[in-house]
XYZ file of C-alpha atoms in Angstrom:
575
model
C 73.873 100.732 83.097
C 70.591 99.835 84.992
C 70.069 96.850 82.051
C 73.663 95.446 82.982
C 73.262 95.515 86.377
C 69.747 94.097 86.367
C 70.789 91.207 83.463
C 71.825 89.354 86.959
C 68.896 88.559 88.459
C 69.009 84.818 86.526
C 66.957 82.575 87.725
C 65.515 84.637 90.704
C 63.175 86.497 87.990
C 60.289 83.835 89.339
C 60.587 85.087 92.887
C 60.845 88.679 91.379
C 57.827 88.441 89.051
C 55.761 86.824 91.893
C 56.370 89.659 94.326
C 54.331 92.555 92.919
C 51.636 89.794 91.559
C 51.119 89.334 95.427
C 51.328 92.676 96.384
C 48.500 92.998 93.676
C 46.426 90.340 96.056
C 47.359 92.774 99.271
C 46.410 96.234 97.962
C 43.193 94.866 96.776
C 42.081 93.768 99.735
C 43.664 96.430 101.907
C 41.430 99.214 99.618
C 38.358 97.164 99.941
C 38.548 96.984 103.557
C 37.858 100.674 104.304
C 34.798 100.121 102.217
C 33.373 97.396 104.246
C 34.222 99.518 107.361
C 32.118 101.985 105.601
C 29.254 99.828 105.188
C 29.223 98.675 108.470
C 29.081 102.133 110.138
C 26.845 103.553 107.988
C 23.994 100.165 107.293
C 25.144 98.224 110.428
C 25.808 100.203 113.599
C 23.502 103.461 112.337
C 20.298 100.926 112.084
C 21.391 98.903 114.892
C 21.792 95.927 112.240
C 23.897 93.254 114.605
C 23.351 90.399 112.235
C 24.874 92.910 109.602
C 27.480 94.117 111.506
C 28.534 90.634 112.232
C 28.514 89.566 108.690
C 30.843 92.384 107.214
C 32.607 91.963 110.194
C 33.468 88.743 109.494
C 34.179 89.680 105.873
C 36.367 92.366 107.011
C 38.398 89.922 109.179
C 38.821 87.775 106.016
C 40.136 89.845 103.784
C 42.606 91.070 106.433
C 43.902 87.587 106.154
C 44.360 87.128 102.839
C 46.310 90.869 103.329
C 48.344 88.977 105.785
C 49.349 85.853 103.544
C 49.434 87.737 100.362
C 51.849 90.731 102.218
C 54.280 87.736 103.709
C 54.327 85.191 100.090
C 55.624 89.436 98.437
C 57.850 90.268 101.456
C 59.217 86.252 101.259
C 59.909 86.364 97.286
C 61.097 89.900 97.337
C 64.207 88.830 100.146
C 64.632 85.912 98.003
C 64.915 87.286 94.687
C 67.175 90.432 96.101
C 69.878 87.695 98.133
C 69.787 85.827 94.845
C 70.160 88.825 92.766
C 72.971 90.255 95.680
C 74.542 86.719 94.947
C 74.834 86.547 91.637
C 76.082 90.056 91.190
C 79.169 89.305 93.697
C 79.367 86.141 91.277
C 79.577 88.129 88.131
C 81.659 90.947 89.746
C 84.354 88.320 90.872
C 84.671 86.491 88.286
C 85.203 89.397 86.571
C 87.985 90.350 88.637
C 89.426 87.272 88.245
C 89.632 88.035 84.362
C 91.724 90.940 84.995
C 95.226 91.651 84.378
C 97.598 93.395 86.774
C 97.190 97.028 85.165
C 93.029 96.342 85.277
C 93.478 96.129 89.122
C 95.833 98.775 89.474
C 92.855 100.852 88.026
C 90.645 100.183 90.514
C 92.517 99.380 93.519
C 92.116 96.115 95.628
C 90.580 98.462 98.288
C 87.765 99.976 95.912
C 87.024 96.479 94.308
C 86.247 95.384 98.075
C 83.763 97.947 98.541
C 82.106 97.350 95.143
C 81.833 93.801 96.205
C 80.369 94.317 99.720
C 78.962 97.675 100.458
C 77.954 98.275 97.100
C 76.075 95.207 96.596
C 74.114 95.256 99.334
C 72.747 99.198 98.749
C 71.607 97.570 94.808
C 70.754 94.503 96.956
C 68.249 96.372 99.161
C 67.496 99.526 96.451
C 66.268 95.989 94.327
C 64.018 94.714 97.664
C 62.446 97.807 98.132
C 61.558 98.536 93.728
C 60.257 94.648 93.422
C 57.733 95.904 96.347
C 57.172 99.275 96.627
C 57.406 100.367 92.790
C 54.501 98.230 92.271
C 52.399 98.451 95.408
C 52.557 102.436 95.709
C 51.742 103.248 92.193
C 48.103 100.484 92.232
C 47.662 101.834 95.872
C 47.552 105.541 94.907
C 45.417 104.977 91.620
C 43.158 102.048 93.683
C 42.932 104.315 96.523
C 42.170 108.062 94.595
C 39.660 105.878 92.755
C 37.615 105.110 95.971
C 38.457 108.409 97.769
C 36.767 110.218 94.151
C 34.071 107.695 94.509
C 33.506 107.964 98.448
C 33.751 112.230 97.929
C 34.711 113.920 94.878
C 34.953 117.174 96.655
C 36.828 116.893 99.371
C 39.422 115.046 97.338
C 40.706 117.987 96.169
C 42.136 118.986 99.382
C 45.063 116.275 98.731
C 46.021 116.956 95.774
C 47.516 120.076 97.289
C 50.216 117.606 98.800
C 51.634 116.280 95.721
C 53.488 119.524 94.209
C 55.185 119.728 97.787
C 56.323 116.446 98.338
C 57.485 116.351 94.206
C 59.354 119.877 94.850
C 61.118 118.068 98.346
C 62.086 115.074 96.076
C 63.455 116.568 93.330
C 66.215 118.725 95.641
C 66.870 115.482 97.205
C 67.776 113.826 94.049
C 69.588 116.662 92.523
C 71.802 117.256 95.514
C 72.219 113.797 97.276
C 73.851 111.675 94.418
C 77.099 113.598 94.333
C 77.588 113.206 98.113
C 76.814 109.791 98.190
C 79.757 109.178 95.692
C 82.373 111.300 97.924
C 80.974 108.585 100.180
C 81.424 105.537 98.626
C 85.472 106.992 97.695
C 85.963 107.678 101.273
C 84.438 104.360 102.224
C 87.681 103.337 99.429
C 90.056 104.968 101.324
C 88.962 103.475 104.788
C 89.114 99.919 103.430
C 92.629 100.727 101.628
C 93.957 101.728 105.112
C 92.209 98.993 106.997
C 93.313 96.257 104.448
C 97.506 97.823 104.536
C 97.173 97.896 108.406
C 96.243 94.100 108.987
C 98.709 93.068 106.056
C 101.632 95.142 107.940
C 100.270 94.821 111.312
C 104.235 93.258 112.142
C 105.794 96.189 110.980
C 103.318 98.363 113.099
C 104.470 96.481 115.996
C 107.941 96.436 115.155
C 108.126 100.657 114.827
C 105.919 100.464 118.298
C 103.290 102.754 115.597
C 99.786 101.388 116.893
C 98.951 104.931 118.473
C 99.968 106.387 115.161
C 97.753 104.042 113.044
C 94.887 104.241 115.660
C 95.336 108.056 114.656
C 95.160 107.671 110.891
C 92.246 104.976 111.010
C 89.849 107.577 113.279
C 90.575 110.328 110.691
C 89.760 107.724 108.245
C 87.147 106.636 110.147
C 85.965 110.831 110.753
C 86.308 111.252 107.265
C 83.692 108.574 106.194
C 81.191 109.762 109.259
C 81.338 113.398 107.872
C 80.506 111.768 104.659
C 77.933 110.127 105.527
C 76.149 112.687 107.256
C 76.648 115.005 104.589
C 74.706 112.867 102.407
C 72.319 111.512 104.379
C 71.283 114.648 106.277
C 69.524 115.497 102.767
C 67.566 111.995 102.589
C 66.297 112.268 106.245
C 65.100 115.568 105.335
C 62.568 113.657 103.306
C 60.404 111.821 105.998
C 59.262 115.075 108.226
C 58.739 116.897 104.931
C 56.166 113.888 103.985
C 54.599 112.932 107.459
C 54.151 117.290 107.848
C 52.376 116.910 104.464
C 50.294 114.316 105.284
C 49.758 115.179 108.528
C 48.288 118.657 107.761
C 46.344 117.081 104.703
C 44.373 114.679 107.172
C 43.722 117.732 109.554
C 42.295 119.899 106.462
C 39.902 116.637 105.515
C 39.038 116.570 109.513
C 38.089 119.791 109.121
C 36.220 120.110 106.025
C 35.110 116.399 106.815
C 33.863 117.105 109.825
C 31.610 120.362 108.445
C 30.529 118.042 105.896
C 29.380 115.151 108.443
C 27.279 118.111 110.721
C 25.379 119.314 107.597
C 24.844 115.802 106.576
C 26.484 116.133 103.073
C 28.820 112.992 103.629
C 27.665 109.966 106.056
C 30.105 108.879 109.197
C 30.837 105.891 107.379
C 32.149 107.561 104.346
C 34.029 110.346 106.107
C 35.920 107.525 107.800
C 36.676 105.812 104.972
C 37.271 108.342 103.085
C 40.057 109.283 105.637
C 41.859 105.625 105.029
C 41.683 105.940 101.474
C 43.594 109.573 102.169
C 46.317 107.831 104.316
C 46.675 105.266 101.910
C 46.981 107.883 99.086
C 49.674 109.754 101.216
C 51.507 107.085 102.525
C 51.695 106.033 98.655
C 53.336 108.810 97.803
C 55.582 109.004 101.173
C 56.670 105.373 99.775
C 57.363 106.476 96.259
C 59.315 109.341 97.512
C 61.464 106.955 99.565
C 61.712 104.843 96.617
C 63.448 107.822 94.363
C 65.514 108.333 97.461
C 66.843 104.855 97.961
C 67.481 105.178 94.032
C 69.552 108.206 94.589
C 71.454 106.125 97.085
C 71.791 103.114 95.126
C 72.459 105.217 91.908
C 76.320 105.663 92.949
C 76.701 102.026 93.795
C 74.962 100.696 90.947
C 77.327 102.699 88.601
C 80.658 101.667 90.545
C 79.594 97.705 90.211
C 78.918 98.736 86.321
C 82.256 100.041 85.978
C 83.850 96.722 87.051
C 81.036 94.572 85.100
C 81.914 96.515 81.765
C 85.419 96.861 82.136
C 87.239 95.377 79.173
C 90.638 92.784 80.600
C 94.017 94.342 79.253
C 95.080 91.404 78.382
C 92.834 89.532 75.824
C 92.818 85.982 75.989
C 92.953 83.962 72.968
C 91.040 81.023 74.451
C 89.824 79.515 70.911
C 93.496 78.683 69.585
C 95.226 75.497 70.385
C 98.775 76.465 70.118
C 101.039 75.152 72.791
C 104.599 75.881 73.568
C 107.312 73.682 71.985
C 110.253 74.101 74.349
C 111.246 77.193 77.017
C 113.166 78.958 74.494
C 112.178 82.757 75.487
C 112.617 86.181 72.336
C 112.073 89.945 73.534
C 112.341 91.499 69.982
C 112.325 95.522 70.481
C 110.380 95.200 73.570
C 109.162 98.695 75.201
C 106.674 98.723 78.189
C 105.157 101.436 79.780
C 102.860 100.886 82.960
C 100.651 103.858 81.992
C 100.551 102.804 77.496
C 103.019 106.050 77.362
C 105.937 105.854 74.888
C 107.048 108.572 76.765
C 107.377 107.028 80.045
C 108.451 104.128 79.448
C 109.338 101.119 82.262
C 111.113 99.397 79.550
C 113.517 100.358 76.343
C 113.735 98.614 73.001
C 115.137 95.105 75.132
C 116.514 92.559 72.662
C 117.071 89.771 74.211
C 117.273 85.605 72.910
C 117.325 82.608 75.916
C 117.565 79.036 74.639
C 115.551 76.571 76.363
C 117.211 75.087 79.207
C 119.288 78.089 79.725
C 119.890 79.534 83.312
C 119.623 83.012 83.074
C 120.379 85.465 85.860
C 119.453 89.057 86.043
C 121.079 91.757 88.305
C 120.164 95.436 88.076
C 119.688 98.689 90.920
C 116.250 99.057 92.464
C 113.737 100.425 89.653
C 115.598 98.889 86.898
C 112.798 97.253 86.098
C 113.869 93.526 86.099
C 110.177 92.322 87.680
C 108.615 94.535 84.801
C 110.598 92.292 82.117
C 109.871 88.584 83.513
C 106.162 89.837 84.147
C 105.736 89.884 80.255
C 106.521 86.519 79.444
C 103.670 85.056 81.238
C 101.404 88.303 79.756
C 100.920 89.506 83.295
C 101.415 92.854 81.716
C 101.582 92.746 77.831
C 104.465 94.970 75.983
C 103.585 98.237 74.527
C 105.369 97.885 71.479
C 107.599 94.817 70.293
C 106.939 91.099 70.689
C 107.849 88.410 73.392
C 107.781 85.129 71.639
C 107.966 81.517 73.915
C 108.478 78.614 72.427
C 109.059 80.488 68.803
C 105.405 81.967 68.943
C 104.574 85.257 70.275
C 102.992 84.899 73.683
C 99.817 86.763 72.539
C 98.833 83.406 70.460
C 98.525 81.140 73.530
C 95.555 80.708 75.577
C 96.474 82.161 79.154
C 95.951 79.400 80.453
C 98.356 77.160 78.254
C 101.202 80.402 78.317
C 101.168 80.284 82.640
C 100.995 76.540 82.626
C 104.138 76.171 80.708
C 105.530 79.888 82.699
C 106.296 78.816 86.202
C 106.647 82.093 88.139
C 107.370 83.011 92.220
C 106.861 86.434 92.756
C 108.769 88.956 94.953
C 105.701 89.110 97.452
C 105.671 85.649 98.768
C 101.518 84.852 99.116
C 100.501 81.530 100.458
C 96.832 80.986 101.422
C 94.677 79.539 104.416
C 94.997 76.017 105.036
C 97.474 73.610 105.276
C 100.535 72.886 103.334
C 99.861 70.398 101.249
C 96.580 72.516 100.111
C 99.272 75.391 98.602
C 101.695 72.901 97.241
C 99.196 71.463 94.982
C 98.243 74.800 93.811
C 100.822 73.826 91.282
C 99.524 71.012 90.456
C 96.218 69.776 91.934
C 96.707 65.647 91.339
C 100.280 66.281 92.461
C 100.883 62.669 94.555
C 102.856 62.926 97.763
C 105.729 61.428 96.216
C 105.599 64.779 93.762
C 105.173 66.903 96.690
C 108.027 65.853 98.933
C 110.708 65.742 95.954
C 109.433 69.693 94.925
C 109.774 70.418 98.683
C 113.702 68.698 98.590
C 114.376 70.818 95.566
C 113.121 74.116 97.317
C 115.039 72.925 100.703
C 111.789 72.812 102.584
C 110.947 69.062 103.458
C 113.100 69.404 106.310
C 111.124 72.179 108.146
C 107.386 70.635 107.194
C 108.780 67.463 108.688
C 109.872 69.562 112.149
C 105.970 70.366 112.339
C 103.740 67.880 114.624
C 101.436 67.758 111.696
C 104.027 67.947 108.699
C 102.720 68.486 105.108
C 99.416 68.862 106.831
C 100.024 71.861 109.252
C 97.422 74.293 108.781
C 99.655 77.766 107.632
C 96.463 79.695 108.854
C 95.398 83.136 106.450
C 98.497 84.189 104.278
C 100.775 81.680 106.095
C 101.044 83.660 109.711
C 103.036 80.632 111.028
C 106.114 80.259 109.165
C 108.758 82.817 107.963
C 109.679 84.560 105.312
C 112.355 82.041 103.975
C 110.171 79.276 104.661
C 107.313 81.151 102.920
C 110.047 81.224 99.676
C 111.289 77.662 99.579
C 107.382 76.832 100.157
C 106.397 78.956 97.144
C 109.469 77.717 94.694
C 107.999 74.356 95.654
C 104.793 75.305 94.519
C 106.293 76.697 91.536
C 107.809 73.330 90.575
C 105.332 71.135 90.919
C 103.896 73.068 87.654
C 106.777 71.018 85.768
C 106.584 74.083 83.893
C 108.956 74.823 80.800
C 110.100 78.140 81.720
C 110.824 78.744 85.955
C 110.857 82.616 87.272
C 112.726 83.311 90.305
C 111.957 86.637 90.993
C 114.442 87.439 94.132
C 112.923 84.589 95.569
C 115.596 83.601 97.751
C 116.352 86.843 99.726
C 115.294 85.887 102.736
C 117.358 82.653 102.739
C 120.224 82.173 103.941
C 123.701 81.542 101.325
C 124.129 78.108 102.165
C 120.709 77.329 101.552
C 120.280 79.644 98.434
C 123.420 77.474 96.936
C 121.288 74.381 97.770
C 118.359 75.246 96.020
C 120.095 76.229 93.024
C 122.394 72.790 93.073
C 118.796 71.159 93.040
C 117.815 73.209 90.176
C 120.726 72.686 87.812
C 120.159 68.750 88.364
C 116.200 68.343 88.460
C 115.633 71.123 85.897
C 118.187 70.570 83.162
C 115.742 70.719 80.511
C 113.702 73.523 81.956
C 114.673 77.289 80.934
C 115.195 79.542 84.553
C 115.668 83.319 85.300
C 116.725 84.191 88.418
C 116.610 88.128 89.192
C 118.751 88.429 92.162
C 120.275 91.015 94.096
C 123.078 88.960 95.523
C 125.862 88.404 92.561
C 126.368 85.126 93.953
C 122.964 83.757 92.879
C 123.577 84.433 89.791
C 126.965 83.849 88.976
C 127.372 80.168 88.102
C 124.279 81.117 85.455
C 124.590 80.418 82.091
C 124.266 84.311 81.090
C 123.470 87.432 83.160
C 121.940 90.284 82.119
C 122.794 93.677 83.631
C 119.628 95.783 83.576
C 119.674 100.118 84.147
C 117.116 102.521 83.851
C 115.185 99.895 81.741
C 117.537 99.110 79.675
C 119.884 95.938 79.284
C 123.647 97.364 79.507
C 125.185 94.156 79.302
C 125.058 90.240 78.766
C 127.575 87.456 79.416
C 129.279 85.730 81.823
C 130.384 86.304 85.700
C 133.852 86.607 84.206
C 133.056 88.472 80.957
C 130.832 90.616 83.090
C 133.809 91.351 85.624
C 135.817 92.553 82.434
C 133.520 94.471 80.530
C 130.641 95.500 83.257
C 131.569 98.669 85.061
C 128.099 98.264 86.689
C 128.651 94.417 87.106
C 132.187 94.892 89.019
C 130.533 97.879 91.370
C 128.407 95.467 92.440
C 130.650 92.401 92.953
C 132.935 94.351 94.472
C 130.370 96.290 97.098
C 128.892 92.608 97.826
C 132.647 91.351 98.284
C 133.718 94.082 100.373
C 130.841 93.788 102.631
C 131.287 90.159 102.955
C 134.756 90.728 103.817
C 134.284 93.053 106.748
């Protein structure tokens, strides 16, 4: 786990090797310096030696600067080698993300793959800072500084070694109780981004149901329920610090004591008693510092195994990125096609679907809500792959293609309409990135949506601002079939991407299609019958199953679901 995670560091190993070769630089001088204080009590100031005193002094002063430089070159490579390690993680973890198929981010959640990305990072981020420093500079400091303390007074040494059982007892409860609770933090931390990231998404429905008081109610228990949390886990890790500084503390007033009957019967010089003292401090604050440094590792623990879990997580969908196949025309073959959403043959989304589309065919698909029409489409692009059976484009089974060949030749417009910050002509050429103007505007006639973009001030280059705030949802449609178009793609997915249109212009978008897109296979999943009913074929779909293929006027025959429909639709257009 710790090896994945760490593999990341790249080309910030420099900056992360030079830190603790520094900090080697500071803790020598910093344990030398109680020395020459020593020395210049004890030869200097005892015998009235000025010349002495000034000498060492000056000394002293020296190697306080070379502390100085050597302590800001560590704590200068140690920030840059973490925000270059923090960087490069994010890198790896979202690129990662982008590798995965629908059901891998179902898994996680879009919520809990934000907080691996951001709060996670930065605890390995600043767990990293703190090891690259302190895992090197307490561990020389203790053995540089017990050295001179053993050196300075053997005897009264002993007196601190009492201190490390207790603070290795206070660190191992830490660790064994803190790592759970900082989990049920992190998931709560989930849950708080999950609500935060469905409130700004819907914040027009909240405002439409007058709910803000309601929400403001759910987000402060969210909110509660992260706070309790956190103090649950980090009540145990600021236990640590008074346990330490009481340690130390009474350690330093033992060697005062002891010291000081020592000093008054002449068995240890002023000099070294003082001395000795700093090298104590320094040996306590060592192991204060490598206490903190298990604790932040407890902290970090839970993050560092969350960003694993996305690092090592296999994509669903494999992509067959070494083959060259490409797809001969938009002819599209479900051959006993079953899909389940959670790989179980006994729940199943989908049912043995047989099902042959020539290229260029117009296809139409009607069904009831949770007849799973979306699930069917999304496996010709592999969105979601079939559980058992084959889908086969262009005569070869979509599993040959590269992605990236399959959903260039797959056109699809989904039933959440998502458009992205900046202008219009930025999204349009999402489909096509060298797309010329000329391109543009006749993919924008086809979708009926030149004629808005040109009521704009700014036309194809109004900014649509995050998500496309500032246009509606049927210009958000006829703006994302446009996008869909200028893929040129071989096969074109509708997926009730005109319900928010209105008929007239529904029947002018699909006018447009049967002239510009002759040679181009389209599936329209609709719930209005008359989107579909000048198709070449529609397919009734129930309980993920197909009932029934043909016609509008076969279907009206033979299609007791089909004629339900029509005649519901009918009768409410009549009234």
């Amino acid at each position: 786990m710790y090896k994945t995670v760490l593999s990341h560091v790249g080309k910030y190993k420099k900056q992360a090797i030079l830190c603790p070769v520094t900090i080697i630089g500071e803790v020598a001088m910093e344990v030398l310096i109680p020395a020459v204080m020593a020395l210049i009590i004890d030869n200097g100031i005892k015998k009235g030696d000025i010349g002495y005193v000034a000498k060492m002094g000056g000394l002293m002063v020296l190697m306080s600067v070379f502390s100085l430089c050597f302590g800001a070159l560590a704590a200068r490579f140690s920030a840059v080698a973490a925000m270059g390690f923090a960087k490069n993680l994010r890198s790896a973890l979202f690129r990662r993300v982008q590798d995965f198929s629908f059901a891998n981010v179902d898994k996680f959640s879009t919520a809990s793959l934000t907080t691996r990305l951001t709060t996670d990072v930065t605890n390995i981020q600043n767990a990293f800072m703190m090891f690259i420093r302190m895992a090197f500079r307490s561990p020389i400091m203790l053995v540089c500084a017990t050295i001179m303390a053993v050196k300075q007074n053997a005897k009264l040494s002993i007196v601190f070694l009492f201190a490390i059982p207790v603070l290795g007892a206070s660190i191992i409860f830490i660790i064994s109780k803190a790592h759970p609770r900082f989990e049920k933090m992190l998931k709560q931390y989930d849950a708080m981004n999950g609500k935060v990231q469905e409130n700004l998404v819907g914040i027009r429905v909240v405002k439409a149901f007058a709910r803000e008081e309601y929400e403001k109610k759910r987000f402060e228990e969210n909110t509660e329920a992260v706070r309790k949390a956190q103090f649950a886990a980090e009540k145990l890790v600021i236990m640590g610090m008074p346990i330490m500084q009481l340690v130390m503390y009474i350690s330093i007033a033992a060697i005062l004591y002891f010291g000081g009957n020592m000093a008054v019967n002449h068995d240890i010089a002023t000099g070294q008693l003082s001395s000795f003292i700093s090298y104590v401090t320094q040996i306590l604050m060592s192991l204060m510092m490598l206490s903190m440094l298990f604790i932040m590792f407890v902290v970090s623990r839970a993050s560092i195994q969350r960003v694993h879990e996305v690092l090592i997580e296999e994509p669903a969908i494999k992509d067959n990125d070494d083959s060259e196949v490409s797809a001969n025309d938009g002819s599209i073959i479900f051959e006993d096609v079953s899909f389940s959403y959670y790989d179980d043959m006994n729940n199943l989304a989908l049912d043995n679907i047989n099902l042959s589309i020539e290229s260029g065919e117009t296809i139409g698909i009607i069904g009831g809500t949770g007849s799973s029409k979306t699930s069917l489409v999304q496996l010709i692009p592999r969105l979601y792959d079939a559980t058992a059976g084959r889908v086969l484009v262009g005569g070869r089974d979509v599993k040959s293609y590269p992605l990236k060949t399959l959903r260039d030749q797959v056109a699809m417009v989904l039933q959440k309409n998502v458009l992205f910050s900046g202008t219009i002509r930025d999204n349009l050429r999402w489909g096509d990135e060298n797309a010329t103007d000329d391109e543009i505007i006749k993919a924008c006639k086809s979708a009926c949506a030149h004629d808005f973009i040109m009521s704009f001030p700014d036309g194809y280059d109004t900014d649509l601002g995050q998500g496309g705030v500032n246009v509606s949802g049927g210009q958000k449609q006829r703006l994302c079939i446009a996008r869909a178009l200028l893929k040129k793609p071989k096969i074109i997915i509708l997926d009730d991407s005109t319900s928010a249109v209105d008929t007239a212009t529904d029947s002018s978008i699909r006018k447009a299609f049967r002239e510009n897109l002759a040679d181009t296979t389209t599936i329209i999943i609709a719930q209005r019958i008359s989107s579909v009913m000048d198709a070449d074929r529609i397919v009734v779909m129930d309980g993920g199953k197909i009932t029934d293929v043909g016609t509008h006027e076969e279907l009206m025959e033979k299609s007791e679901i089909y004629r339900e429909v029509y005649d519901s639709q009918q009768k409410g257009a009549d009234e």
